[in-house]
PDB file of C-alpha atoms in Angstrom:
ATOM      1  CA  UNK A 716       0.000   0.000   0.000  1.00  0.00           C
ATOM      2  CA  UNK A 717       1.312   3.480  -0.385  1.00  0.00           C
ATOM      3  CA  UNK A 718       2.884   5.107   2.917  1.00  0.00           C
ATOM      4  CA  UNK A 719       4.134   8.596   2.703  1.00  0.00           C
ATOM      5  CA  UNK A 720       6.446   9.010   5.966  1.00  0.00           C
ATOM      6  CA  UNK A 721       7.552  12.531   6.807  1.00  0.00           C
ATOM      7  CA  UNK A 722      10.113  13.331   9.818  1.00  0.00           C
ATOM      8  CA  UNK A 723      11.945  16.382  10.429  1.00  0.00           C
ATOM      9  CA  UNK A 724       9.978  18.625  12.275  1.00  0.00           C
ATOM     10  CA  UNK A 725      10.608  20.238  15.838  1.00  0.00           C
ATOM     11  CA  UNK A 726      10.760  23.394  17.747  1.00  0.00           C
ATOM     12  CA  UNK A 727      13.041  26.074  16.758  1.00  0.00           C
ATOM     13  CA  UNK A 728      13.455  29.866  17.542  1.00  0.00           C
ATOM     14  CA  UNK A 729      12.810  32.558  14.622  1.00  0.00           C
ATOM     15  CA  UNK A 730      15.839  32.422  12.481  1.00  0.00           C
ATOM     16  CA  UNK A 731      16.480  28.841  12.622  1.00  0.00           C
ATOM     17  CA  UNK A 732      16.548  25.921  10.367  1.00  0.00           C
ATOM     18  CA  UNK A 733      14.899  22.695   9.752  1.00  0.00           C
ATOM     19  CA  UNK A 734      15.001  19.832   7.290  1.00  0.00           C
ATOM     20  CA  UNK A 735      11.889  18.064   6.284  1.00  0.00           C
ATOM     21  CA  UNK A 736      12.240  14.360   4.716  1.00  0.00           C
ATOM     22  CA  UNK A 737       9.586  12.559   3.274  1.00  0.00           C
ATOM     23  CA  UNK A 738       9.873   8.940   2.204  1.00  0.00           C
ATOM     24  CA  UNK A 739       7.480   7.117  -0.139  1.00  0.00           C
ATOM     25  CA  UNK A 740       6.715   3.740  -0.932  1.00  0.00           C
ATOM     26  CA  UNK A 741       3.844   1.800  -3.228  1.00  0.00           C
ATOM     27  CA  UNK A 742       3.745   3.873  -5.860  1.00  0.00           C
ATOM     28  CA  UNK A 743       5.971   5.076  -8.457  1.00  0.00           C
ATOM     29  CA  UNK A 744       7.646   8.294  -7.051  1.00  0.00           C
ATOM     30  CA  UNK A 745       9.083   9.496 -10.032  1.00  0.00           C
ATOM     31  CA  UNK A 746       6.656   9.975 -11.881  1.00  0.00           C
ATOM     32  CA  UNK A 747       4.350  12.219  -9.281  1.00  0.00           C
ATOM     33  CA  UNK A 748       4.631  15.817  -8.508  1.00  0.00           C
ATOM     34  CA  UNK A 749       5.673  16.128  -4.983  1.00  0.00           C
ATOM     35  CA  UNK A 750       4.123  18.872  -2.781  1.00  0.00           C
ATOM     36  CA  UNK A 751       4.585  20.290   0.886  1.00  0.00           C
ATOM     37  CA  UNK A 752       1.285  21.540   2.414  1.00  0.00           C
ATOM     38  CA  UNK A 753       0.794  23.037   5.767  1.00  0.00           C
ATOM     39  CA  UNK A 754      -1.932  23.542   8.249  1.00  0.00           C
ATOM     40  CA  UNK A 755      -1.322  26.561  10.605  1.00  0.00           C
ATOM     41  CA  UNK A 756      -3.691  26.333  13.778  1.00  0.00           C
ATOM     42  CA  UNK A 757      -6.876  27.306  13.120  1.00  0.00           C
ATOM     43  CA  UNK A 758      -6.174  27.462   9.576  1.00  0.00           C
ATOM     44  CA  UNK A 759      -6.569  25.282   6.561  1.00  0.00           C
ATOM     45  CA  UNK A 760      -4.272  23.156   4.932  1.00  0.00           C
ATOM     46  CA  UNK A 761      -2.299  24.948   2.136  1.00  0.00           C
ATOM     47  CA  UNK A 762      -0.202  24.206  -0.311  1.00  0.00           C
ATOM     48  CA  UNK A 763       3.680  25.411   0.146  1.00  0.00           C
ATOM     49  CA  UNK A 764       5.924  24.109  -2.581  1.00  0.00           C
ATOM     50  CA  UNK A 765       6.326  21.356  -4.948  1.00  0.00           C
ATOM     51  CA  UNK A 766       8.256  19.680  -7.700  1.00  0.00           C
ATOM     52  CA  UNK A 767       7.171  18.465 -10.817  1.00  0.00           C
ATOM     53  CA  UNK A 768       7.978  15.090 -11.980  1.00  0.00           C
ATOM     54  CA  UNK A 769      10.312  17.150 -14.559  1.00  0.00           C
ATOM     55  CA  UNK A 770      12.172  18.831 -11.700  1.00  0.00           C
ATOM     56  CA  UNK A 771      10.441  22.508 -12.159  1.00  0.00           C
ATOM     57  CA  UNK A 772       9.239  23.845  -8.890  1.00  0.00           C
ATOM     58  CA  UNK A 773       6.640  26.228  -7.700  1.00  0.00           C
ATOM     59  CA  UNK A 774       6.716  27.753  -4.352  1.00  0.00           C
ATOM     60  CA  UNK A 775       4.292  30.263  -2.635  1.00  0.00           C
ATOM     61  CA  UNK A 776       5.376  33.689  -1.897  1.00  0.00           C
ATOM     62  CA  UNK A 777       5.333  33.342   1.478  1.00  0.00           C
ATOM     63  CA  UNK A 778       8.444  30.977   1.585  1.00  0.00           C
ATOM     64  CA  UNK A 779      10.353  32.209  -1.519  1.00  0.00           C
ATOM     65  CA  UNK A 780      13.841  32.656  -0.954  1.00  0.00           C
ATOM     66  CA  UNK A 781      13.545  30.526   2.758  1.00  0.00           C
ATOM     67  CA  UNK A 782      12.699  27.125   1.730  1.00  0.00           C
ATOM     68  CA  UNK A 783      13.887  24.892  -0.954  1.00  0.00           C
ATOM     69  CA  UNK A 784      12.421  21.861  -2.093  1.00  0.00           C
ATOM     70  CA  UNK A 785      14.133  18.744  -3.746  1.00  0.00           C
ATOM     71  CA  UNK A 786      13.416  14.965  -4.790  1.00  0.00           C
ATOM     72  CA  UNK A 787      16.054  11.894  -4.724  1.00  0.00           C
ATOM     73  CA  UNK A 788      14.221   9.687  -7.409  1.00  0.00           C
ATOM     74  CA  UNK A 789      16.793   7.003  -6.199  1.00  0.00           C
ATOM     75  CA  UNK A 790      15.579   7.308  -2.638  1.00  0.00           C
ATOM     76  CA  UNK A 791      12.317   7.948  -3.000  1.00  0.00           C
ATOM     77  CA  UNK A 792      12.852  11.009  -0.853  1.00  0.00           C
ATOM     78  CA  UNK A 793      11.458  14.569  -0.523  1.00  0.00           C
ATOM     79  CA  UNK A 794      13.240  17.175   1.008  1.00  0.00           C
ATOM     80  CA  UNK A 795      12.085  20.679   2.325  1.00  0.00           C
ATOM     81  CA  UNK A 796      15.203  23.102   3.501  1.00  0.00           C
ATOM     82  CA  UNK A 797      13.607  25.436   5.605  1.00  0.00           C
ATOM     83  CA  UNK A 798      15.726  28.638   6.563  1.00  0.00           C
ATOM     84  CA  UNK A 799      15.189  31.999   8.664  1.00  0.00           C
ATOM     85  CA  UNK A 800      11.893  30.768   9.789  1.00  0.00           C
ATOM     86  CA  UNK A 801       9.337  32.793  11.469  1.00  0.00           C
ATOM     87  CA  UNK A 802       6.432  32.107  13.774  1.00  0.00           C
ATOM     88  CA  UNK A 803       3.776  32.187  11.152  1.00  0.00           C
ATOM     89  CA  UNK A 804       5.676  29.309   9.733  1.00  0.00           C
ATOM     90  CA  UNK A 805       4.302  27.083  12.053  1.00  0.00           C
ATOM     91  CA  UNK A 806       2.048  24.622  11.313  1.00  0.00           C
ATOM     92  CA  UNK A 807       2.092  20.782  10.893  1.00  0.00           C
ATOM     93  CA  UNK A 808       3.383  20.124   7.323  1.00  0.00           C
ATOM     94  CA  UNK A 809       2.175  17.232   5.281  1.00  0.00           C
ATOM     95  CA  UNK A 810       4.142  15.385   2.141  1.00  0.00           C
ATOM     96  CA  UNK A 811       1.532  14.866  -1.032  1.00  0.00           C
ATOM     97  CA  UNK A 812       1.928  13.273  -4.178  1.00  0.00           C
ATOM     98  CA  UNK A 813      -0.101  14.689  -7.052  1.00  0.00           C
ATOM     99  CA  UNK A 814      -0.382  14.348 -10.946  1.00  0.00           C
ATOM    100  CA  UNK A 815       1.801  16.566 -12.743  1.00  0.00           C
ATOM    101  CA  UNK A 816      -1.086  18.255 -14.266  1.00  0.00           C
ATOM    102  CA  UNK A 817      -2.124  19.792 -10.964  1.00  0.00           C
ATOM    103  CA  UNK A 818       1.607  20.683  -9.824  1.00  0.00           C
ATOM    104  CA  UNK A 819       2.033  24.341 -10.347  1.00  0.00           C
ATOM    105  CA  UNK A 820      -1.679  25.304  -8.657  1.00  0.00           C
ATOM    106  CA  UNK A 821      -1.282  22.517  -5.955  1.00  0.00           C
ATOM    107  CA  UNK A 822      -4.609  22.280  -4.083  1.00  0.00           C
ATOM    108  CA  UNK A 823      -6.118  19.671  -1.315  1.00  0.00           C
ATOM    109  CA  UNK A 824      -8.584  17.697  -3.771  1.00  0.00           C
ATOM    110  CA  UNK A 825      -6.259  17.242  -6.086  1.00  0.00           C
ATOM    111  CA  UNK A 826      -3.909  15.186  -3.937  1.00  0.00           C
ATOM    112  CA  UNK A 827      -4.051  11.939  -4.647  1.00  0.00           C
ATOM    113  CA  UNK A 828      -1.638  10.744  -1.596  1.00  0.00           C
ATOM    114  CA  UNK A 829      -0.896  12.392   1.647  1.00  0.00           C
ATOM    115  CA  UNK A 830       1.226  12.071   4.778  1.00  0.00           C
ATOM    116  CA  UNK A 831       0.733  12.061   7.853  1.00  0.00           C
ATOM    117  CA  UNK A 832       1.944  15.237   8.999  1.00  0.00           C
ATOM    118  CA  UNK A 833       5.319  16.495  11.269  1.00  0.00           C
ATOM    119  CA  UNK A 834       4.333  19.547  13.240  1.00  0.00           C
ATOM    120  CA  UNK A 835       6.939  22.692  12.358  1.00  0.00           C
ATOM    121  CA  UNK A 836       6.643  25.088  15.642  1.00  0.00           C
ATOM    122  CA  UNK A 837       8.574  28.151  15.337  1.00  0.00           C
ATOM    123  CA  UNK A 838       8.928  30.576  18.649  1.00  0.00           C
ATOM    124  CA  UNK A 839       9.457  34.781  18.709  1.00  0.00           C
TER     125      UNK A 839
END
């Protein structure tokens, strides 16, 4: 069956980094865009960043220039690089996989696997 398994996630202070890793299994990674989504408190899910099957990326505004996305085909593995993070980056952050078609506008119902989260808290 397909498992996405994310770890990674913690507690930091504003200005810190993180590393999020996502591993996937019963499907065929490579040939899935790859998404990060978060869910702020209160808030719902949204979609952060992703990478096309091709290797193209799309990221929100909110984390352009802070986070970095990447894929090991080999692995299996996504990656989110998370730098200089700020309190309204937390939230608990959920690995999707998605059809290419939907990759650059990445929304909830069009993700056709999820995670199971890794909360990101980020203090002042």
């Amino acid at each position: 069956q397909v498992q996405l398994v994310e770890t990674g996630g913690g507690s930091v202070q504003a200005g810190e980094s993180l590393r999020l890793s996502c591993t996937a299994s019963g499907y065929t990674f490579s040939g899935y865009c790859m998404g990060w989504f978060r869910q702020p408190p209160g808030k719902e899910r949204e979609g952060v960043v992703t990478v096309h099957s091709d290797g193209s990326f799309t990221y929100a505004d909110s984390v352009k220039g802070r986070f970095t996305i990447s894929r090991d085909n080999a692995k299996n593995t996504l990656y989110l690089q998370m730098n200089s993070l700020k309190p309204e980056d937390t939230a608990m952050y959920y690995c999707a996989a998605l059809r290419d078609n939907y990759c650059s506008v990445p929304m909830n119902n069009r993700v056709n696997f999820w995670g199971q989260g890794t909360q990101v808290t980020v203090a002042s």
